[in-house]
Short mmCIF file of C-alpha atoms and ligand atoms in Angstrom, two decimals:
data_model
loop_
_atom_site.label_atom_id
_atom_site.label_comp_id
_atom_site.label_asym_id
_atom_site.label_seq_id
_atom_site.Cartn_x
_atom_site.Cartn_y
_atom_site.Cartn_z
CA UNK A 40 -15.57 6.66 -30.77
CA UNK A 41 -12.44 7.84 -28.98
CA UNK A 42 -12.54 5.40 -25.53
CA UNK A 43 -12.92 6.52 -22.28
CA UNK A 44 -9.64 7.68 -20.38
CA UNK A 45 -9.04 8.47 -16.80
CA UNK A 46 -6.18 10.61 -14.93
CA UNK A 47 -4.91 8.98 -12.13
CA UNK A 48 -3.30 11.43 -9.62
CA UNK A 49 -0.82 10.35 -7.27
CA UNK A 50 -0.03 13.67 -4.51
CA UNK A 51 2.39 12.76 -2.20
CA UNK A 52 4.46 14.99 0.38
CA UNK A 53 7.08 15.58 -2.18
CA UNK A 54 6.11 14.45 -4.98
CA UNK A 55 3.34 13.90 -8.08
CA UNK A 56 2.76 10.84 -9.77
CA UNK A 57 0.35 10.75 -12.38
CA UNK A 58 -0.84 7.97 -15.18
CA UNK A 59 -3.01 8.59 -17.90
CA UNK A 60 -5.04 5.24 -18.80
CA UNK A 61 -8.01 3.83 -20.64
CA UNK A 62 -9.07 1.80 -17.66
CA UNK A 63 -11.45 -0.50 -20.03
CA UNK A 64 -8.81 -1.80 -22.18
CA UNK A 65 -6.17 -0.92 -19.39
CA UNK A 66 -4.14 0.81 -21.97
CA UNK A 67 -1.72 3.67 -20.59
CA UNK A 68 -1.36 6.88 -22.69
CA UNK A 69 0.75 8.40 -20.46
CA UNK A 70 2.53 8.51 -16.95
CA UNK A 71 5.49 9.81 -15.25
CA UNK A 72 5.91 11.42 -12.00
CA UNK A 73 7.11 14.88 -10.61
CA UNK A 74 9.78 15.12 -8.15
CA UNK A 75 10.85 17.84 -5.08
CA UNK A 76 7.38 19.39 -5.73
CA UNK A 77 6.76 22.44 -3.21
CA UNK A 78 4.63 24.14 -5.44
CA UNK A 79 1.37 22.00 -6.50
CA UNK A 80 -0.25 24.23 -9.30
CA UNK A 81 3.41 24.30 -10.41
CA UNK A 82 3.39 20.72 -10.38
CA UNK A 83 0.48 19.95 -11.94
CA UNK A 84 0.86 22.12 -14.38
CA UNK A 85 4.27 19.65 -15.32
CA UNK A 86 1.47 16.56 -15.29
CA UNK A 87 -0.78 19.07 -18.03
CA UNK A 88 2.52 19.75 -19.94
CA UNK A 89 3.28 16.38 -20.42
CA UNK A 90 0.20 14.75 -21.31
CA UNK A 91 -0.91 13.51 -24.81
CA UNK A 92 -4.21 14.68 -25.88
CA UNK A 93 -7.16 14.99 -23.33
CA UNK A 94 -9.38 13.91 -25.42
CA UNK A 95 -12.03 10.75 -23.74
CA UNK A 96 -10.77 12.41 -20.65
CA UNK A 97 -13.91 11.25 -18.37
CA UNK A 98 -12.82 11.76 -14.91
CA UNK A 99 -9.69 13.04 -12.21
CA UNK A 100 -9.08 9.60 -9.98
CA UNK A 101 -7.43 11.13 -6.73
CA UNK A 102 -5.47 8.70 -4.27
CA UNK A 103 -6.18 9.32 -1.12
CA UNK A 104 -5.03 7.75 1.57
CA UNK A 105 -6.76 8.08 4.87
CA UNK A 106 -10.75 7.87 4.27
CA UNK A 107 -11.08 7.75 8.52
CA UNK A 108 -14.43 5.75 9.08
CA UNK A 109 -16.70 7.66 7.08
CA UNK A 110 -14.99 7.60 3.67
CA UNK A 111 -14.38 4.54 2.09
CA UNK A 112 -16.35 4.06 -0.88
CA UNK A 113 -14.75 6.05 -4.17
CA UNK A 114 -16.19 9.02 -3.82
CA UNK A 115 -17.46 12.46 -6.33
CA UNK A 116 -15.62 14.82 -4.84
CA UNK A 117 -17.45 18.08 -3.70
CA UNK A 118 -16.87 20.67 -1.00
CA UNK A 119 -18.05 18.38 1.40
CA UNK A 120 -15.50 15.33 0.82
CA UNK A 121 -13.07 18.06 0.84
CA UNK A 122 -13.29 19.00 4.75
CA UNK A 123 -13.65 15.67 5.26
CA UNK A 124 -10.82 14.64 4.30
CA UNK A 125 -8.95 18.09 5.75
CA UNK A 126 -10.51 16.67 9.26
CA UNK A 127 -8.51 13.42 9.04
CA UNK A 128 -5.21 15.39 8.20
CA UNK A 129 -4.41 14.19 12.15
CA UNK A 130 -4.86 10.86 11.07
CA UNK A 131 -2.59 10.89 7.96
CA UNK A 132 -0.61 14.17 8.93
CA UNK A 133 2.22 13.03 6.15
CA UNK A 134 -0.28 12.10 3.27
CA UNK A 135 -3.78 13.40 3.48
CA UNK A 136 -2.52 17.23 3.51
CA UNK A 137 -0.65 16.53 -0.24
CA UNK A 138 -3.54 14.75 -1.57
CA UNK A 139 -5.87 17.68 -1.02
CA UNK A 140 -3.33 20.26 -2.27
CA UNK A 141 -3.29 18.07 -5.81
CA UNK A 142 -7.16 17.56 -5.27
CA UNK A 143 -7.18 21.32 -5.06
CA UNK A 144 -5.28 22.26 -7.94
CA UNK A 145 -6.47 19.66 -10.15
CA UNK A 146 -10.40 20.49 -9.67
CA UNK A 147 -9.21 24.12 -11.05
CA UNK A 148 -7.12 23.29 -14.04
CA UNK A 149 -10.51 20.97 -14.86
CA UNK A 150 -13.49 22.19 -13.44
CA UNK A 151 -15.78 20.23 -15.49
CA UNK A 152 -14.72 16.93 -15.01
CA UNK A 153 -15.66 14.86 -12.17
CA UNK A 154 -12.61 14.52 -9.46
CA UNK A 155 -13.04 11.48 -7.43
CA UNK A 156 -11.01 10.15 -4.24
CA UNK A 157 -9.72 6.33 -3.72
CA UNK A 158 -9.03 5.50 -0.42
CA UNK A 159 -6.16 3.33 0.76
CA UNK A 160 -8.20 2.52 3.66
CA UNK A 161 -11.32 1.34 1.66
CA UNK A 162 -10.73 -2.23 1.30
CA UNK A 163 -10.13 -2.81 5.20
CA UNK A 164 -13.31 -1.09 6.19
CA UNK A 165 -14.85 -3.82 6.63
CA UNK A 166 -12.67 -5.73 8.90
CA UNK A 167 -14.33 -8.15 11.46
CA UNK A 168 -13.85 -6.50 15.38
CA UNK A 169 -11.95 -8.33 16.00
CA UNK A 170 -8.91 -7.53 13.90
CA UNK A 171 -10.01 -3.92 13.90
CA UNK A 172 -10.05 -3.12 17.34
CA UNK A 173 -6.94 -2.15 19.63
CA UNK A 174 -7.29 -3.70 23.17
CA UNK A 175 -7.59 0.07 24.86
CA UNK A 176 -9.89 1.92 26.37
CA UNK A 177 -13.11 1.72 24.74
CA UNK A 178 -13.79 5.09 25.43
CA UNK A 179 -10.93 6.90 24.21
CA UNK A 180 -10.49 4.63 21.18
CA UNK A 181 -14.20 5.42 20.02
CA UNK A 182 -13.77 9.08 21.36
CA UNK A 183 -10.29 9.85 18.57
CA UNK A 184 -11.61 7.02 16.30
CA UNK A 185 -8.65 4.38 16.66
CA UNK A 186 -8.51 1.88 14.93
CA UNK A 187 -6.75 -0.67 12.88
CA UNK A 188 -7.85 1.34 9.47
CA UNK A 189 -5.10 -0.51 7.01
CA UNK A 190 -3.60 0.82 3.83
CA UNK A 191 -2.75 -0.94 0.23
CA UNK A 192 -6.13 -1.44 0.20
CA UNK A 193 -6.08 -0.72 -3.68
CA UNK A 194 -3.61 -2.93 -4.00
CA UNK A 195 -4.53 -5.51 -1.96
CA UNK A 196 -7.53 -6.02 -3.45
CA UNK A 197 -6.66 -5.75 -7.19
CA UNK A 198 -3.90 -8.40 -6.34
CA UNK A 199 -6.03 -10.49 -4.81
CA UNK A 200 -8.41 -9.96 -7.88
CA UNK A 201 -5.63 -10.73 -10.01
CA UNK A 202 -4.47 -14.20 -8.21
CA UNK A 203 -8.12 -15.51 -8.59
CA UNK A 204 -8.30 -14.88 -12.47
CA UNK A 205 -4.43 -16.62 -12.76
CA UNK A 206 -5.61 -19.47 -11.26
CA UNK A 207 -8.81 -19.26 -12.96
CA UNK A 208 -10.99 -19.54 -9.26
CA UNK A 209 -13.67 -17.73 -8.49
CA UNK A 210 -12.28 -15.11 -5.61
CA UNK A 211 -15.13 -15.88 -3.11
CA UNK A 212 -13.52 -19.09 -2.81
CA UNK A 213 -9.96 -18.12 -1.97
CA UNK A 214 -8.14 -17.88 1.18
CA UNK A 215 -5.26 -15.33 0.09
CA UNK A 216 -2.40 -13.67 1.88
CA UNK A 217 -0.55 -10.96 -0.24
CA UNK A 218 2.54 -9.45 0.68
CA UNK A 219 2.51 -5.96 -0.58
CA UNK A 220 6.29 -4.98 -0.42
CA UNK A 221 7.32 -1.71 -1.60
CA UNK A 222 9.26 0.94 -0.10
CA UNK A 223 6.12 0.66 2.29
CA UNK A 224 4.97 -2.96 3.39
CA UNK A 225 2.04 -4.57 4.35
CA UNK A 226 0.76 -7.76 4.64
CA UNK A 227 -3.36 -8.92 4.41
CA UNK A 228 -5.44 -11.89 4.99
CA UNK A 229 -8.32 -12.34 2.75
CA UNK A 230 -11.15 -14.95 3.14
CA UNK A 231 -13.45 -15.15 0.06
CA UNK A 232 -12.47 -11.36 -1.55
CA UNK A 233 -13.00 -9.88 1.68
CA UNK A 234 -10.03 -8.43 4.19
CA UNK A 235 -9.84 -10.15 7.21
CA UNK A 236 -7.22 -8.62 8.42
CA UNK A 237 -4.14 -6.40 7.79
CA UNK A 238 -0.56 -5.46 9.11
CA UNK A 239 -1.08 -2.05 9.24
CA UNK A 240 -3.20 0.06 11.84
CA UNK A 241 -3.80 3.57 12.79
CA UNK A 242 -1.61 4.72 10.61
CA UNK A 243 0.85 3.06 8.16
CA UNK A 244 3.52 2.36 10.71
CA UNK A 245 2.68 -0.46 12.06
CA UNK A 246 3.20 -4.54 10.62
CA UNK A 247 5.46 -5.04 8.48
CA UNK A 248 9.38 -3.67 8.66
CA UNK A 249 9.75 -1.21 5.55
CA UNK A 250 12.11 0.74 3.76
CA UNK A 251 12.30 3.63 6.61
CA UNK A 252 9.60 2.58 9.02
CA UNK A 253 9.93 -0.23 11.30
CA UNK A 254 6.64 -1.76 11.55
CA UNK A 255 5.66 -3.16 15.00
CA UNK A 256 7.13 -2.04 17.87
CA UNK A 257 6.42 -1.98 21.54
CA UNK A 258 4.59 1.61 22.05
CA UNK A 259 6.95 1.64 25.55
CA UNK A 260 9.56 2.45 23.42
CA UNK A 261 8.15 6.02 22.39
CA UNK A 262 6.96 6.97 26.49
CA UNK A 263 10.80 5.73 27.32
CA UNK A 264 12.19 7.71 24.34
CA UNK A 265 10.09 10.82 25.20
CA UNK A 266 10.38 10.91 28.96
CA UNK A 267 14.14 9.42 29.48
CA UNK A 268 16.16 10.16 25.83
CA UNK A 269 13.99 13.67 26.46
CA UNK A 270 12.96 13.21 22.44
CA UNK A 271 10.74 15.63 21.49
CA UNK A 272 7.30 13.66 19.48
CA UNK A 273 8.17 15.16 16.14
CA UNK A 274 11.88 13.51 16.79
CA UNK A 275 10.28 10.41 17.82
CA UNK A 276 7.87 10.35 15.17
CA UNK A 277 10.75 11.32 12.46
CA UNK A 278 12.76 8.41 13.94
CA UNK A 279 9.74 6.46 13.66
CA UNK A 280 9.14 6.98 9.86
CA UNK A 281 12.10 8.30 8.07
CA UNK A 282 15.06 6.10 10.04
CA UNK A 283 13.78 3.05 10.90
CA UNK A 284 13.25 -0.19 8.92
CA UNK A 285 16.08 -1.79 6.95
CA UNK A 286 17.36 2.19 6.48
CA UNK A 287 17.44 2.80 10.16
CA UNK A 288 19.25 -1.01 10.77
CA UNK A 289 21.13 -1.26 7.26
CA UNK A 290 21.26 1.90 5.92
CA UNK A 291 20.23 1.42 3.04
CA UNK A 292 16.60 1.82 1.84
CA UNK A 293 16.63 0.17 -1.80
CA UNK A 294 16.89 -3.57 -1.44
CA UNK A 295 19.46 -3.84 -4.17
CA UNK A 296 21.56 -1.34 -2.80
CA UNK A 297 20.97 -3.72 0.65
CA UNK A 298 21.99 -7.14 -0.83
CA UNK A 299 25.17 -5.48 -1.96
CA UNK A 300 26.13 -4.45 0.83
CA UNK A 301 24.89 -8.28 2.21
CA UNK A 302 27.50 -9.69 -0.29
CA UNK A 303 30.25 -6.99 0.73
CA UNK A 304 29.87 -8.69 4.44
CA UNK A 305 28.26 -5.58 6.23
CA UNK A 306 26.93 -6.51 9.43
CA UNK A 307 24.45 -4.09 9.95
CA UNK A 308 22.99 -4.79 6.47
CA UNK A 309 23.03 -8.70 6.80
CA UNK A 310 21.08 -7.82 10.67
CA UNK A 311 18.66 -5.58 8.75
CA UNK A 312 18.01 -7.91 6.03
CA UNK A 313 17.28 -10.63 8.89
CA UNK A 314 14.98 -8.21 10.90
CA UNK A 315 12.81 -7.69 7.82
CA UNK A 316 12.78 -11.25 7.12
CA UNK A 317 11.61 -13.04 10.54
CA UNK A 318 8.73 -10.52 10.64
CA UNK A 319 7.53 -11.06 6.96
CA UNK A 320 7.54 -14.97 8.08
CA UNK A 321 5.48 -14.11 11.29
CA UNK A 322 2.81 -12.78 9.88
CA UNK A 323 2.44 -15.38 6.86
CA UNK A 324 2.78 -17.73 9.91
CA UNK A 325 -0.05 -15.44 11.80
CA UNK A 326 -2.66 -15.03 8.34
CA UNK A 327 -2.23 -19.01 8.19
CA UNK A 328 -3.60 -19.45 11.53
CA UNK A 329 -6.25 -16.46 10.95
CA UNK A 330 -7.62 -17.86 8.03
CA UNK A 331 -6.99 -21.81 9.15
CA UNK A 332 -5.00 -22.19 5.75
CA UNK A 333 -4.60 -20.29 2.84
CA UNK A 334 -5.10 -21.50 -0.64
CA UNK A 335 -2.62 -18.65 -2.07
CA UNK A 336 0.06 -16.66 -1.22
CA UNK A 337 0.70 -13.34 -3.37
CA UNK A 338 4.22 -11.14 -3.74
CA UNK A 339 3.89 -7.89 -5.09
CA UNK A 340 5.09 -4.30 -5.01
CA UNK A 341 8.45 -3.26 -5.72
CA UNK A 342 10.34 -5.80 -3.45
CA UNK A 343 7.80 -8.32 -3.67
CA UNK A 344 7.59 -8.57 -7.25
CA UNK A 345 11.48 -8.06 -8.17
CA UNK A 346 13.53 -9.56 -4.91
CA UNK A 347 13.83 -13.55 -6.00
CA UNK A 348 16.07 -13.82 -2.16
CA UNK A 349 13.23 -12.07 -0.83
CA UNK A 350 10.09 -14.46 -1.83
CA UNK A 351 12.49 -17.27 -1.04
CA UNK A 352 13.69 -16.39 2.50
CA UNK A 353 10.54 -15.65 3.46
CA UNK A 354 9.03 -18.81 2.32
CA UNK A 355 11.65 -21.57 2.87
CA UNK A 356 11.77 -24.73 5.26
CA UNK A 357 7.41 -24.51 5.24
CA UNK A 358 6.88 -27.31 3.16
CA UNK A 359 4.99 -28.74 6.58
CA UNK A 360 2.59 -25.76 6.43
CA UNK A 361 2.05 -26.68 2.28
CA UNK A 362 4.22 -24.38 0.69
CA UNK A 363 6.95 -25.85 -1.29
CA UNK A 364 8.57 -22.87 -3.69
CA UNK A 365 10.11 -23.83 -7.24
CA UNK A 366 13.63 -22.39 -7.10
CA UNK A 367 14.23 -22.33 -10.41
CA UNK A 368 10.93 -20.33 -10.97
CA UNK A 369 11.19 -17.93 -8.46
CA UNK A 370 14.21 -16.54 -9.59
CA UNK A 371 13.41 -16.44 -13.41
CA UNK A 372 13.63 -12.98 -14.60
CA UNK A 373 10.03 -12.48 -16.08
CA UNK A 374 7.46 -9.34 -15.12
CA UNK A 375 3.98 -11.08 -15.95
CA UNK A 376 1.94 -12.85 -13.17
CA UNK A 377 3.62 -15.71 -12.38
CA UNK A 378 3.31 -18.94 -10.01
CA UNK A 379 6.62 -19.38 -8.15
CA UNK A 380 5.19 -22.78 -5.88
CA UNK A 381 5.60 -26.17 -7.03
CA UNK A 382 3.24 -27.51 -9.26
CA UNK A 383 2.31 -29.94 -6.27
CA UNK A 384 2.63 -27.17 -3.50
CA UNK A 385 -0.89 -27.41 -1.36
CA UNK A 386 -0.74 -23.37 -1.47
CA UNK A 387 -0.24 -21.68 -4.73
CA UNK A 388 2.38 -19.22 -4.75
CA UNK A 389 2.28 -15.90 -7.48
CA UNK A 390 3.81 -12.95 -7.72
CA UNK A 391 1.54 -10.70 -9.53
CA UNK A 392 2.49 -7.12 -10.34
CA UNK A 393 0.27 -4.58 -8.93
CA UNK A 394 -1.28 -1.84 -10.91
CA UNK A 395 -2.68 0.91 -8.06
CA UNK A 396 -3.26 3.31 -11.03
CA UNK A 397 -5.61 0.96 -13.39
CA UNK A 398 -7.04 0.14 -10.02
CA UNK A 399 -8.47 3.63 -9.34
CA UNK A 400 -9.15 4.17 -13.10
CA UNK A 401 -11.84 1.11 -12.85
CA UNK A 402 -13.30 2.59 -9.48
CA UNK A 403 -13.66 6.10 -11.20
CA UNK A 404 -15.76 4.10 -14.13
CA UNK A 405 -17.73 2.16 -11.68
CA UNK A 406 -18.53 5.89 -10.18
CA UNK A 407 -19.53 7.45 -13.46
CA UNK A 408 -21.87 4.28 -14.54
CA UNK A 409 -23.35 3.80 -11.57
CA UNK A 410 -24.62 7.59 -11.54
P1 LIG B 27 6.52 2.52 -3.23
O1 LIG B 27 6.12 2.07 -1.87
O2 LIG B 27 7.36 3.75 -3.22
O3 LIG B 27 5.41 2.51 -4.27
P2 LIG B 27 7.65 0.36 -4.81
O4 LIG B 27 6.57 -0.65 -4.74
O5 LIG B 27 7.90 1.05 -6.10
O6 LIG B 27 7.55 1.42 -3.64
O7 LIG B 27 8.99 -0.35 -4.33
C1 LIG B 27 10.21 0.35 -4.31
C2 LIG B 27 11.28 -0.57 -3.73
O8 LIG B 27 11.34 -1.77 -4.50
C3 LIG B 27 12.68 -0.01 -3.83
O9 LIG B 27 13.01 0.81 -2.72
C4 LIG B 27 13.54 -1.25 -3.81
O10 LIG B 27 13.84 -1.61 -2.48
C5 LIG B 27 12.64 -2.32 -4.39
N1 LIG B 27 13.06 -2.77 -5.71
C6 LIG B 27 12.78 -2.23 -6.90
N2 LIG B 27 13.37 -2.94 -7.91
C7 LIG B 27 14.04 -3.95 -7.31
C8 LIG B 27 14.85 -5.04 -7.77
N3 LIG B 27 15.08 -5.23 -9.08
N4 LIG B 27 15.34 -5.88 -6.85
C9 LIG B 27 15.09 -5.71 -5.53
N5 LIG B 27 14.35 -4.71 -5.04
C10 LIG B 27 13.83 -3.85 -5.90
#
């Protein structure tokens, strides 16, 4: 019997990734992604091109990344789901608009299949009040739905998944933290497999410094920009996403590319670098005091799982909180799930790569059985 395989769709502003997996063995047939994309039947006709056969093709898995409050679960997507998530477009102006374009396109090149939407959000639904909430007006907040929403949430919790089985522990009796770095960043506190809360809010600018965004800043900054600079919101809110973080600091948005630039004695870089650093260490600081101790601290994501100066700057000198890194393991070059700690540290420290793809594949299963 051929096994069951799942597309996993990937629509972004500008571009389509796309992975074609057997989520129960977590084989991949297939992926690849397609770049400058302005035209998404165009696009997605690429994907079609380039896939093997279709054959135990099951179901379309659709990342999507704002679910809003009322979609979090993966969901069969109908007409329905659709203006859903075309109503949160405000939410996730950058993200939500692509997805449906590629949910679009894909429901008519297979009609027959089931298409169903991931959320980003869906992990961090449930977050207690108290991390949720933003200290404004009630009113208005419930009135335009504002709240801290998260995103990774795929991610975070197949990570977090993944760190239990490594350390062979049931994950209902974990305190994690995992540090989701990637050209986007965010950080999450987990007690017993469920979120408890995350660095990002609203929207995915806030927490962490990123690549282009710069993660938490004092929202006086965008009334002073606005009213005195006389920035317009779009200019603000381009500022905000596209050159900020290490780019907007460093110039330069691909850690390598930063380090080099470290070692070539650029100032800006090196000030960048530091920026990104003494907020990674504030929230591990800040999760360690939510949770009253961790029993695990997870890297992973494209900086998180391949930046050795990274995991160690973030991480040194805490050997009085119980985290003492091994050196000589954190910088071996090796891709598997891997502890970087001390064999004696209190806290375990992995990095563990994360797989957003075979993530989405399993939720589309779980959809389809449970039916
Ligand atoms: P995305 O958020 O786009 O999914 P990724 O998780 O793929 O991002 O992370 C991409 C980033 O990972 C790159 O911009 C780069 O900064 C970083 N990166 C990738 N490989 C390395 C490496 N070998 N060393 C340091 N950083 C790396």
């Amino acid at each position: 019997m051929t096994a069951r395989s799942v597309l996993v769709l990937n629509s972004g502003s500008s571009s389509v990734k796309y992975e074609l997996l057997e989520p129960e063995s977590g084989t991949s047939l297939a992926d690849g992604i397609v770049e400058r994309v302005t035209d998404y039947s165009k696009a997605l006709a690429e994907v079609f091109d380039a896939l093997p056969s279709l054959d135990g093709l099951v179901a379309v898995g659709h990342r999507v990344v704002h679910g809003g409050d009322r979609l979090y679960r993966p969901t069969l997507i109908d007409d329905q789901t659709i203006a859903t998530i075309k109503e949160l477009a405000p939410l996730a102006p950058l993200h939500n608009p692509p997805a449906l374009l590629g949910i679009t396109e894909a429901r008519k090149a297979l009609p027959d299949l089931p298409h169903i939407a991931v959320f980003d959000t869906a992990f961090f639904h449930d977050l207690p009040a108290a991390a949720a909430e933003y200290a404004i007006d009630r009113d208005i907040a419930e009135q335009w739905h504002i709240r801290r929403y998260g995103f990774h949430g795929t991610s975070h919790r197949y990570v977090s998944e993944q760190a239990a089985l490594f350390l062979g522990r049931p994950v209902g009796d974990l305190n994690q933290i995992v540090l989701h770095l990637g050209n986007g960043a965010s950080a999450s506190a987990i007690r017993g497999g469920r979120a408890v809360d995350t660095s990002m809010g609203l929207t995915p600018m806030e927490g962490l410094v990123m690549g282009t965004r710069g993660g938490d800043i004092d929202p006086g900054i965008i009334m002073y920009l606005w009213r005195t600079a006389q920035m317009s919101v779009e200019d603000i809110e381009t500022m905000l996403n596209r050159r900020s973080g290490v780019y907007g600091l460093g110039g330069e948005v691909d850690f390598r590319e930063l380090h080099k630039k470290i070692d070539a004695g650029d100032a800006a870089a090196r000030s960048a670098y530091a920026v990104y650093i003494h907020r990674l260490r504030k929230y591990v600081g800040a999760y360690l005091a939510v949770l009253g101790g961790t029993d695990v601290i997870t890297f992973t994501a494209g900086v998180g799982e391949n930046d050795a100066a990274v995991r160690r700057d973030a991480l040194t000198g805490l050997q009085s909180l119980g985290i003492e890194l091994d050196e000589d393991r954190n910088i071996a070059k090796d891709r598997a799930a891997r502890r970087i700690s001390a064999d004696d540290s209190p806290i375990s420290v992995l990095v563990i790569p994360t797989n957003e793809e075979l993530a989405i594949a399993r939720s589309c299963l779980a959809v389809l059985d449970a039916r």
